[in-house]
Coordinates of C-alpha atoms and ligand atoms in Angstrom, one line a residue:
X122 CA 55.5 106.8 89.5
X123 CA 56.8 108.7 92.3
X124 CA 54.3 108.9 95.3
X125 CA 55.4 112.9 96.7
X126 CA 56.1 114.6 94.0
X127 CA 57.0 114.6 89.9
X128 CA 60.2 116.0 90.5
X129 CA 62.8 114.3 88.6
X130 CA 66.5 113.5 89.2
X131 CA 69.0 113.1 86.3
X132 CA 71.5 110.6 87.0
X133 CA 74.8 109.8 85.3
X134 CA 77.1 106.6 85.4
X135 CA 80.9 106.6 85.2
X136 CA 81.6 103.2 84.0
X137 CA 79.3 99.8 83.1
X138 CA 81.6 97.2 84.0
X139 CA 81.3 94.6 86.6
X140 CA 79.2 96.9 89.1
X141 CA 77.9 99.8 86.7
X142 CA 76.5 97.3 84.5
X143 CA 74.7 96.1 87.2
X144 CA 73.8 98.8 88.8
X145 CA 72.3 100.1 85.2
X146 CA 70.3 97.2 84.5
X147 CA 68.7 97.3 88.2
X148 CA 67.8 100.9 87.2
X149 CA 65.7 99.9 84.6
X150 CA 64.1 97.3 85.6
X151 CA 63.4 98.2 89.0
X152 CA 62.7 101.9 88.5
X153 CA 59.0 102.3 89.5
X154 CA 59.7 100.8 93.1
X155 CA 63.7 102.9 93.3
X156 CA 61.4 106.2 92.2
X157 CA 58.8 105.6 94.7
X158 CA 61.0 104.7 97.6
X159 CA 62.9 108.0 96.5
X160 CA 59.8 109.9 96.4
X161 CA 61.3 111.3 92.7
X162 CA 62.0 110.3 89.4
X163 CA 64.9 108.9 88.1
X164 CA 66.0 109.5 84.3
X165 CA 69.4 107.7 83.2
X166 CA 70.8 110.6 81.2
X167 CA 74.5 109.0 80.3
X168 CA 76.4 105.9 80.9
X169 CA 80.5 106.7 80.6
X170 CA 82.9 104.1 79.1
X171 CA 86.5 103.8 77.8
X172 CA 85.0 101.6 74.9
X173 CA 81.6 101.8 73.2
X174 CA 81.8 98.3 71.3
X175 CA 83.1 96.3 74.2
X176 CA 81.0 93.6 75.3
X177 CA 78.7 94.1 78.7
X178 CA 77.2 92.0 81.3
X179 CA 73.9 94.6 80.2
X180 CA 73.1 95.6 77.0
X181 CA 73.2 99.4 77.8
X182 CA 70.8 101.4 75.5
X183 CA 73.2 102.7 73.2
X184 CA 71.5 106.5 73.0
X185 CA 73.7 106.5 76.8
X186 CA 76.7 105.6 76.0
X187 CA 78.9 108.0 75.8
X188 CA 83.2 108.5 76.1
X189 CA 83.6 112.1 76.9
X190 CA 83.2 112.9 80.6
X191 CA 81.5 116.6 79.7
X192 CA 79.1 115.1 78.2
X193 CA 78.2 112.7 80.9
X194 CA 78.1 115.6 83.3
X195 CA 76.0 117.8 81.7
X196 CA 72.8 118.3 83.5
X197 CA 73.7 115.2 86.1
X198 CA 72.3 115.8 89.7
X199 CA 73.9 112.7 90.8
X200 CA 77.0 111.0 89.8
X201 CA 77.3 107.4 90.0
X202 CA 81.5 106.7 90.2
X203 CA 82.3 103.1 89.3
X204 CA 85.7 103.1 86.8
X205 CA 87.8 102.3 89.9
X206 CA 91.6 103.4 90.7
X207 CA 92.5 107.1 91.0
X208 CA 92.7 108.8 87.8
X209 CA 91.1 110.1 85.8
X210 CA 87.8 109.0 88.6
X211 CA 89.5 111.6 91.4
X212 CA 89.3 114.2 88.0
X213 CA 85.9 113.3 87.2
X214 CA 84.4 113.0 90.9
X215 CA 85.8 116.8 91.2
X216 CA 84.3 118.2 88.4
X217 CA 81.0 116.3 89.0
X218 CA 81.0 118.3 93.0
X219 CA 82.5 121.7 91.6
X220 CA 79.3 121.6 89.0
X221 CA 76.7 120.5 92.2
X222 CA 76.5 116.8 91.3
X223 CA 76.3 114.8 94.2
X224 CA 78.2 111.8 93.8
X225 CA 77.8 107.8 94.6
X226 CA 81.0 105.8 94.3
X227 CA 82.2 102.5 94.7
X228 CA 85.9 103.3 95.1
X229 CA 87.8 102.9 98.2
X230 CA 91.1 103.9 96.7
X231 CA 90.0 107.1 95.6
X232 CA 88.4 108.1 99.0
X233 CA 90.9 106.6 100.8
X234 CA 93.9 108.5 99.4
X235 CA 91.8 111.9 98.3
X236 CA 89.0 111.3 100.8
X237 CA 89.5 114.5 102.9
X238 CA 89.6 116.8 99.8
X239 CA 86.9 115.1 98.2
X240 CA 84.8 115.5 101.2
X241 CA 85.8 119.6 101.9
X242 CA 84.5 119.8 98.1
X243 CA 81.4 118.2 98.8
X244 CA 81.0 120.4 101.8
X245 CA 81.7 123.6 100.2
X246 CA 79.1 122.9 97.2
X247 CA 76.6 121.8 99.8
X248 CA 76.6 118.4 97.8
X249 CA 76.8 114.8 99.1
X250 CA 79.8 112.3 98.2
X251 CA 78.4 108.8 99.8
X252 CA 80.3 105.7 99.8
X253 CA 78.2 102.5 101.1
X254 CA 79.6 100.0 98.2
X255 CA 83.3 101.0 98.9
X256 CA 83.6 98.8 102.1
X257 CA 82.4 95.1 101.9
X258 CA 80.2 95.2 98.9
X259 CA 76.6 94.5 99.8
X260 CA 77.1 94.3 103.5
X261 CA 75.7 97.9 104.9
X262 CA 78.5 98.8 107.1
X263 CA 79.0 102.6 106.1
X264 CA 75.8 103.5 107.0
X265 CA 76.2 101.2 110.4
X266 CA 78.8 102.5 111.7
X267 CA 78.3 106.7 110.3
X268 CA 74.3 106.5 111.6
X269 CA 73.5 103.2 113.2
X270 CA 76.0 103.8 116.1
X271 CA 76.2 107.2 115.6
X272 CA 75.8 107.4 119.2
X273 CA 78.4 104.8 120.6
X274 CA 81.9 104.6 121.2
X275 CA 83.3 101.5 119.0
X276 CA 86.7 100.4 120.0
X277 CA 87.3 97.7 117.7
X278 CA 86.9 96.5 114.1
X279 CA 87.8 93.3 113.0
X280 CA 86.9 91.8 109.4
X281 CA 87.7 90.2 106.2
X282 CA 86.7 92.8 103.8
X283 CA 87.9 91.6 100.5
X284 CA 86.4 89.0 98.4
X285 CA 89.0 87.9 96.2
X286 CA 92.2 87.0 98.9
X287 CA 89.3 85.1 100.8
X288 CA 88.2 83.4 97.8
X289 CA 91.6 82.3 97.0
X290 CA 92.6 81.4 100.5
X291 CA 89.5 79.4 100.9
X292 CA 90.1 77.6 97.7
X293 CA 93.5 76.9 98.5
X294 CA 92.3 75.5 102.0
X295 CA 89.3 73.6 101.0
X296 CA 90.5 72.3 97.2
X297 CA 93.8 72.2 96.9
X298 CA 94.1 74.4 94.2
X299 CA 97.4 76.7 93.7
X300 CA 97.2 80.5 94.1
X301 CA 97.5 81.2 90.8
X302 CA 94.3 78.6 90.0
X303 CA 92.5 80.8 92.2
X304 CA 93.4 83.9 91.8
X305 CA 92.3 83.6 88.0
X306 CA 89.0 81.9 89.2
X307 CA 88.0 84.9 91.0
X308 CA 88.7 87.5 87.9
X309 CA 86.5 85.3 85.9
X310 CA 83.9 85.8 89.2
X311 CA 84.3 89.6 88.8
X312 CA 85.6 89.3 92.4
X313 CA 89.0 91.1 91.7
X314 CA 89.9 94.8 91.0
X315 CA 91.4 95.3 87.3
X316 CA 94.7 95.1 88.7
X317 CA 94.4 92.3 90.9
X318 CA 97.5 93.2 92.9
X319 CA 95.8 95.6 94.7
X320 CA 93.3 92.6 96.1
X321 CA 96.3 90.8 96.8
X322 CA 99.2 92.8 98.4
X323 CA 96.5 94.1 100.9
X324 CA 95.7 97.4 99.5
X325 CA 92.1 97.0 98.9
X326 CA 91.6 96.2 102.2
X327 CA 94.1 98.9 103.6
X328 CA 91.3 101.4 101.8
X329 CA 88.4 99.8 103.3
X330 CA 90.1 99.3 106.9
X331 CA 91.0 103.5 106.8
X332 CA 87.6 103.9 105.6
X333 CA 85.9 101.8 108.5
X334 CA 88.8 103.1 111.0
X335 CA 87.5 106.8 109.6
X336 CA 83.9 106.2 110.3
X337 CA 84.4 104.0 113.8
X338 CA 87.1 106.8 115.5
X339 CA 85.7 109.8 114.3
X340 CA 89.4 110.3 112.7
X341 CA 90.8 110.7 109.2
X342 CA 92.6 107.6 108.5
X343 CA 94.2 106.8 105.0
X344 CA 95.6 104.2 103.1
X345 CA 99.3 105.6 103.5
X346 CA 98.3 105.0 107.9
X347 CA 97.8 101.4 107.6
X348 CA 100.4 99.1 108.1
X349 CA 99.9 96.3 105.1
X350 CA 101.1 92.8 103.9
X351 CA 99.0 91.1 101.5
X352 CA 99.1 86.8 100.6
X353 CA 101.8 86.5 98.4
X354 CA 104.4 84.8 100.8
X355 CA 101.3 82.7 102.0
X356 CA 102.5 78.9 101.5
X357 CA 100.3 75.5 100.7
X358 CA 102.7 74.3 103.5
X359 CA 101.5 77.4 105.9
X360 CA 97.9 76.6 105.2
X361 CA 98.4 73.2 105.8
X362 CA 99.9 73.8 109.0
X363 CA 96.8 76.2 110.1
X364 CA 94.5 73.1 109.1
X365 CA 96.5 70.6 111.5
X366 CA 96.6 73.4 114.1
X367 CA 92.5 73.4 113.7
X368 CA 93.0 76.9 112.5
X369 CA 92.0 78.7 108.9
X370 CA 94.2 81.4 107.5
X371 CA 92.5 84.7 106.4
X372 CA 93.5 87.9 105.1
X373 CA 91.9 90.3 108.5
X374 CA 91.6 94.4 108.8
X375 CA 92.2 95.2 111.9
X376 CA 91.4 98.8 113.8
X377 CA 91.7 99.6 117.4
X378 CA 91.9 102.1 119.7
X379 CA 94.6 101.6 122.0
X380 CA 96.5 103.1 124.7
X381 CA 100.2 103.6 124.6
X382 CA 102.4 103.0 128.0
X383 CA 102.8 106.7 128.1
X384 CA 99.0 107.0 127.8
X385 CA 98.5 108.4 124.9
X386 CA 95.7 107.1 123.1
X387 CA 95.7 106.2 119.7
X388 CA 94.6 103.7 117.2
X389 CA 96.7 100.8 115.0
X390 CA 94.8 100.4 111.6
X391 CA 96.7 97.4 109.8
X392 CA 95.9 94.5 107.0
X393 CA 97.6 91.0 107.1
X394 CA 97.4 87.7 106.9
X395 CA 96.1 85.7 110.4
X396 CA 95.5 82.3 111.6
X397 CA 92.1 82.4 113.4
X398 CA 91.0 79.1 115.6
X399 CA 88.7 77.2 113.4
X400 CA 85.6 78.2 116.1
X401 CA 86.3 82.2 115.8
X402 CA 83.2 83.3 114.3
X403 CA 85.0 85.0 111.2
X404 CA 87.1 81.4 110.5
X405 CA 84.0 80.2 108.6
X406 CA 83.0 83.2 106.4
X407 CA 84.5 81.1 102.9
X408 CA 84.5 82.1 99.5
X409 CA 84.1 85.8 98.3
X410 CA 82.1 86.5 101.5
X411 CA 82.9 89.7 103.7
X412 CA 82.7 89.7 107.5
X413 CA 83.0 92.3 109.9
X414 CA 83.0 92.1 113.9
X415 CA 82.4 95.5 116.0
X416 CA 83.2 95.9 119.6
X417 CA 81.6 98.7 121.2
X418 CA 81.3 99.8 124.5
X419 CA 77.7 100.5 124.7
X420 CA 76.2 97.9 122.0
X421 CA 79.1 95.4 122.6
X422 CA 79.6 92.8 119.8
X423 CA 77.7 92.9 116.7
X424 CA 78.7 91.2 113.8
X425 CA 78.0 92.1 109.8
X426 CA 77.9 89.2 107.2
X427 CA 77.2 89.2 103.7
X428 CA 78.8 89.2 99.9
X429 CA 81.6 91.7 99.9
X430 CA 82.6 91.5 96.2
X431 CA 80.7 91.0 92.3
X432 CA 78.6 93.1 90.5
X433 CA 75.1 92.3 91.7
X434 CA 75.8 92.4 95.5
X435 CA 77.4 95.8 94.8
X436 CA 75.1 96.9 93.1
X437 CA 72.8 96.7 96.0
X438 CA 74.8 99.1 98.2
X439 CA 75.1 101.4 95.0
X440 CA 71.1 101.6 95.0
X441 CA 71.2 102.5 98.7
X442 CA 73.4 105.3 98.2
X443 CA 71.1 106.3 95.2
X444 CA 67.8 106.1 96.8
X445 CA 68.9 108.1 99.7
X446 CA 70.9 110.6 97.9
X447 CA 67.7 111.3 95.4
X448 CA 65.1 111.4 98.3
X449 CA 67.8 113.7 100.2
X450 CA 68.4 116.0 96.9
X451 CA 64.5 115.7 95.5
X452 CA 63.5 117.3 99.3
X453 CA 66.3 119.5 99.9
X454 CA 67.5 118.0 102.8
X455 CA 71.1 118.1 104.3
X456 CA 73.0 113.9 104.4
X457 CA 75.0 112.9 107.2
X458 CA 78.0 114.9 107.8
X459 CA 81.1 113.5 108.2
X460 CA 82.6 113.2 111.5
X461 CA 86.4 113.3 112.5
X462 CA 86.0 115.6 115.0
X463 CA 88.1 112.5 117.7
X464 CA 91.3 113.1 115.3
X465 CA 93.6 110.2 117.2
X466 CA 96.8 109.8 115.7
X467 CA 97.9 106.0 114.1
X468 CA 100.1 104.4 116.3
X469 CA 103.1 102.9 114.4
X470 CA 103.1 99.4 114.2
X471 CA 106.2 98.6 115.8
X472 CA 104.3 99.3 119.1
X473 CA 101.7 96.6 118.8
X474 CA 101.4 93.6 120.5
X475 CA 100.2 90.1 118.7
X476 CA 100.1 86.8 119.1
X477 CA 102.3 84.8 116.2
X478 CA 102.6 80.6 115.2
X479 CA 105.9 80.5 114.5
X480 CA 107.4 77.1 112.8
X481 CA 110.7 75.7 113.2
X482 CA 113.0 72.9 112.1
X483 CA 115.2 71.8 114.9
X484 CA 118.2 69.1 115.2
X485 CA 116.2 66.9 117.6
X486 CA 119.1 65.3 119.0
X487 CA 121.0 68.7 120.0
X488 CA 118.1 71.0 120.5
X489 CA 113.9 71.4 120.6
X490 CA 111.1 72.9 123.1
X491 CA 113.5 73.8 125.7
X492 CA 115.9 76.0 124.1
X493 CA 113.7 77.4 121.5
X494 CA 111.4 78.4 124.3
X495 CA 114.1 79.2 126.5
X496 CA 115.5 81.9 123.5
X497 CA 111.9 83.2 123.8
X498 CA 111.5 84.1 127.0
X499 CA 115.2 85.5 127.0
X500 CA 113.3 88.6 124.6
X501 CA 110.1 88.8 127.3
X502 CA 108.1 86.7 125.4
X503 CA 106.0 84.0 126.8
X504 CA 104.5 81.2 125.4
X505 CA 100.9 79.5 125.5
X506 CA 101.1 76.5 123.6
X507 CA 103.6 74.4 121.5
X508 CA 103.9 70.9 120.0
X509 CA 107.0 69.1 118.8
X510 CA 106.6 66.6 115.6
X511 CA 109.0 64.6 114.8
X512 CA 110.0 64.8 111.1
X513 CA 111.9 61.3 110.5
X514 CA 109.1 59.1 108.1
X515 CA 109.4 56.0 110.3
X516 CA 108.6 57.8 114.0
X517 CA 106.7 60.4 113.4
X518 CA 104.8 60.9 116.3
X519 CA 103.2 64.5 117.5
X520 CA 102.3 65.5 121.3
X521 CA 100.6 68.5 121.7
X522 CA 101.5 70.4 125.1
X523 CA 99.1 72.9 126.8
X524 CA 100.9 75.5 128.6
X525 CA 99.3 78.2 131.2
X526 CA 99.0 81.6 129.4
X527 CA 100.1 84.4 130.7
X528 CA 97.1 86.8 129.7
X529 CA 98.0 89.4 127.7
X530 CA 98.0 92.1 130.4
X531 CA 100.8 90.2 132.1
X532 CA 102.9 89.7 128.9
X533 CA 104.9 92.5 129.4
X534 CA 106.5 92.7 133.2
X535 CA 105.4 89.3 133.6
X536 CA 107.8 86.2 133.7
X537 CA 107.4 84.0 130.2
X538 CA 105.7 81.3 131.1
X539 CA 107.4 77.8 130.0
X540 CA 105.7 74.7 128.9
X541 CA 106.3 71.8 130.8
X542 CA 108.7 70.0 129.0
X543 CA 108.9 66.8 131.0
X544 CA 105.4 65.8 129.3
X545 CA 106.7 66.3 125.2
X546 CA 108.3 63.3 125.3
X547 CA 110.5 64.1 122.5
X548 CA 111.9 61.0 120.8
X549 CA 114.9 60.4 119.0
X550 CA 114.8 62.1 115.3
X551 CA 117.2 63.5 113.3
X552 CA 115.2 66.8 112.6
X553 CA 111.9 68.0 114.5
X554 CA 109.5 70.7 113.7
X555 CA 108.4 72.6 116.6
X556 CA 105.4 74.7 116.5
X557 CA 104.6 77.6 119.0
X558 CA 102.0 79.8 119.3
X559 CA 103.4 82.9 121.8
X560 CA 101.7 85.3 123.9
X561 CA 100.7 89.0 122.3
X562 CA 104.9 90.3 121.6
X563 CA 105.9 93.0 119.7
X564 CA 107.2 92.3 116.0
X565 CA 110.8 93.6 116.9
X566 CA 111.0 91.2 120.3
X567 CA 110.0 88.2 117.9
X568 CA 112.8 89.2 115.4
X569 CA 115.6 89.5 118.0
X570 CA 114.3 86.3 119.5
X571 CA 114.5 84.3 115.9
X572 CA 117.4 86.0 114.8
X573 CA 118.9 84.8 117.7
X574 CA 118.2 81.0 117.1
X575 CA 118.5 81.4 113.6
X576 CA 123.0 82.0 114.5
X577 CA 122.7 79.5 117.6
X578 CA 124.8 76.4 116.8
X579 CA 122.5 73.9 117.2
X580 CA 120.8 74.7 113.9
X581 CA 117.5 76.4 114.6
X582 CA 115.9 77.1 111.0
X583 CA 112.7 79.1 110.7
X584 CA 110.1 77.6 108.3
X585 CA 107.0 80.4 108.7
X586 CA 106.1 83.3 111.1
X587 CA 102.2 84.5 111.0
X588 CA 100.0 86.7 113.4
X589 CA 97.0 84.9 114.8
X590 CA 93.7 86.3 115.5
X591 CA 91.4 85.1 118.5
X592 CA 93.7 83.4 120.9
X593 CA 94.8 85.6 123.3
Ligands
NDP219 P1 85.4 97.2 85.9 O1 86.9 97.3 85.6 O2 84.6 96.0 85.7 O3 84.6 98.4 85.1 C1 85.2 99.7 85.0 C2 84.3 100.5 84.0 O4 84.9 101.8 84.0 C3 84.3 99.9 82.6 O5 83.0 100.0 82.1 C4 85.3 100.8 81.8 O6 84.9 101.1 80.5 C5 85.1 102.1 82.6 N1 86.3 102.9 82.5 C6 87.6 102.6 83.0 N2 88.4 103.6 82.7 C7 87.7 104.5 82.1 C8 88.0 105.8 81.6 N3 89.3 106.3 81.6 N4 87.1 106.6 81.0 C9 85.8 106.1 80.9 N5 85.4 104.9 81.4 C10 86.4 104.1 82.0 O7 85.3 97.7 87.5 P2 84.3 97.2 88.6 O8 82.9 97.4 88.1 O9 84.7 95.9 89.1 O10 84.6 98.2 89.7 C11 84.1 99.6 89.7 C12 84.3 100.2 91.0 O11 83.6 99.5 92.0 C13 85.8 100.2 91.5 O12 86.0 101.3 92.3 C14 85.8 99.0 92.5 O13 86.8 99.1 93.5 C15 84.4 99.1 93.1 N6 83.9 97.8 93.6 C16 83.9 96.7 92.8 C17 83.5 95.5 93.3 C18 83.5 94.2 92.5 O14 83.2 93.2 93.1 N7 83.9 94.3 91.2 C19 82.9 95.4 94.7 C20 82.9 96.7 95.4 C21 83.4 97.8 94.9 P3 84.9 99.9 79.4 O15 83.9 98.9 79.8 O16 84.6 100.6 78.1 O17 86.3 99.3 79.4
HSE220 N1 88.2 93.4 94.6 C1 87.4 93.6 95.8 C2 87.3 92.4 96.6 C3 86.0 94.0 95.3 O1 87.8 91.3 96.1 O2 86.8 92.4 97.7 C4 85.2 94.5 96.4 O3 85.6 95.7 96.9

């Protein structure tokens, strides 16, 4: 029973798949304490699905189920949106608001592409549209950053925020299994979205990065603003690399404010594929676990850890959403607005400054270290540590040399800084891989700088480029 008062909420679920069933099942068997927390009672008044035979993770009473969306609407205070991708969810999500429904929802695609329109419509019929299992599944960071630092200035975010390209990078890493062994591991896991593509060309996380980038810089990023590469072209060879480097390769969301030379201030909001050092505190989050790293000026670092992905776990952050929602709608009180008041602009990606590992093959005997560094600091970049293996089978032999780094506010006037090549010691061998890890450069100086050892005659071949995290 509800503590404050009998008054009861009618709520309505688009969708028992992965997370509705889930969320259902939690419903009814943990009613009595979601009602009293809630202060009202909650009555299950229809459960939407495409199919009403299909098998379930939940039996769902069959008097809910129902296919037509009017029906599941009718006489719903508060929508529960969990069929994923656009449409027909952006349909039904506007006709829930239009009719006064608030609405719960799990899908970052949705809000990230329609977000602003969705949230006007909310506005206007004095309605609530809440979100907390969109970004990283069970871990609460919606609610941390919209309320919890509602009164800080957060300049960075800096996570791994979907399940799936984690699980299957971490698999590949730690097993040896091929991509497309682990890719099909985490469907069966429920980890992926029913197009899997999205999970792996970046795009889920592009949702959930403009989401956090939203919520952190007061702004209205979208999925279109974030610049986004996904896993395909990661290698077994790249991974192995990372491992000999001591380094883990992750899929990372990245948003920051930033300032431009003409000091303008803006912020970069983009999704790829990293190397972190195997110490960075996000290098160990494995499997279909979500991390997320804050830096803000008043609170400094805080760090959230927890499942981001499967039906249970998300359903926890669903339940949030529900219990606050119903306490907020049972006592008519007003939710959190939403903030974007800041409006930066998104900074295009050609402006930002990383630090890349970049790979090469070189003909030891006519190049190595010394002109491939040399080509580097010819396009302003510098260099802060490179080793030089030699690739024959009977001498191979690898020396690691530590160079000064430049730090990164010095990249750009400053002189590159060159290793000292007197201490590689580079042997005789027909071919030699040479492995660099620059100083923060801009993507386009790091293009001009390969393309130009790429035509040099001494036969400069580039094996792998990728950004790393946590090193400069
Ligand atoms: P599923 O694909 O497992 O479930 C989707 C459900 O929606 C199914 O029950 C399906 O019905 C129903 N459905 C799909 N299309 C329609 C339609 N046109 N009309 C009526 N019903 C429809 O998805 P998930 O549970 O995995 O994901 C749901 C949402 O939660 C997505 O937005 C996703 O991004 C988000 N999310 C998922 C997480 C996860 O780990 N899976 C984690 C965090 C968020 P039927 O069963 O009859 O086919
Ligand atoms: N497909 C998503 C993931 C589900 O793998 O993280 C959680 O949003």
């Amino acid at each position: 029973m509800a503590t404050r008062a009998a008054k009861a909420i009618n709520i309505a679920v688009l969708g028992a798949g992965t997370v509705g069933s889930q969320v259902i099942r939690l419903i009814q068997e943990r009613r009595e304490d979601l009602q009293r927390r809630s202060g009202v009672l909650w009555n299950l008044t229809a459960v939407l699905v495409r199919d009403l035979d299909a098998e379930r993770d939940y039996d769902v009473p069959a008097n809910l189920l129902t296919t037509d969306i009017a029906e599941a609407l009718v006489n719903a205070d508060v929508v529960v949106e969990l069929i994923g991708g656009i449409e027909p969810a952006f349909d039904y999500v506007k006709r829930a608001l239009k009719a006064g429904a608030c609405v719960v929802t799990g899908n970052k695609a949705l809000l990230a592409k329609h977000g602003p329109e969705l949230f006007a419509l909310a506005a206007a019929n004095q309605v609530e549209l809440q979100y907390e299992a969109a970004v990283a599944g069970a871990v609460p960071i919606v609610r941390a950053l919209r309320e919890s630092l509602a009164g800080d200035r957060v300049n960075r975010v800096l996570g791994i925020v979907n399940g799936t390209t984690n699980f299957i990078l971490d698999r590949m890493s730690t097993t040896g299994a091929t991509y497309d062994e682990s890719l099909q591991e985490a469907q069966a896991l429920g980890y992926a979205e029913a197009d899997p593509t999205a999970d792996v060309d970046g795009l889920d996380a592009a949702a959930k990065c403009a989401l956090m980038a939203s919520l952190a810089f007061h702004s209205r990023v979208l999925i279109d603003d974030v610049s986004t590469e996904g896993i395909r072209a990661i290698t077994p060879a790249q991974i192995t690399r990372a491992r000999e480097a001591n380094m883990v390769v992750k899929l990372l969301a990245v948003a920051e404010r930033r300032t431009t030379t003409s000091g303008e201030e803006g912020i970069d909001v983009r999704v790829h594929p990293a190397l972190l050092p195997a110490g960075h505190p996000l290098a160990s989050v494995s499997g279909a676990f979500n991390a997320i790293m804050l830096e803000c000026e008043a609170a400094g670092e805080l760090m959230f850890f927890g499942q981001g992905a499967g039906g249970v776990p998300t359903a926890s952050a669903v339940l949030s959403d529900l219990v606050a929602t119903a306490a907020r709608h049972g006592h008519g009180q007003h939710p959190p607005l939403e903030s974007h008041y800041e409006q930066l602009p998104v900074l295009p990606p050609q402006s930002t400054r990383v630090c890349y590992q970049v790979s090469l093959l070189v003909n030891a005997a006519d190049a190595g270290l010394s002109e491939v560094v040399g080509e580097f600091a010819q396009h302003g970049i510098s260099i802060q540590r490179a080793s030089q293996k030699q690739v024959s089978i009977q001498c191979a032999s690898q020396k690691q040399v530590p160079i000064q780094c430049a730090s990164q506010n010095q990249v750009s006037d400053a002189q590159p800084a060159i290793p000292h090549l007197e201490n590689a010691q580079v042997q005789s061998a027909e071919r030699a891989s040479v492995v660099l890890i620059t100083n923060p450069a801009t993507e386009s100086d790091l293009r001009e700088a390969l393309d130009a050892l790429r035509s040099s005659p001494t036969g400069v071949q580039v094996e792998s480029v990728i950004r790393v995290e946590g090193v400069a």
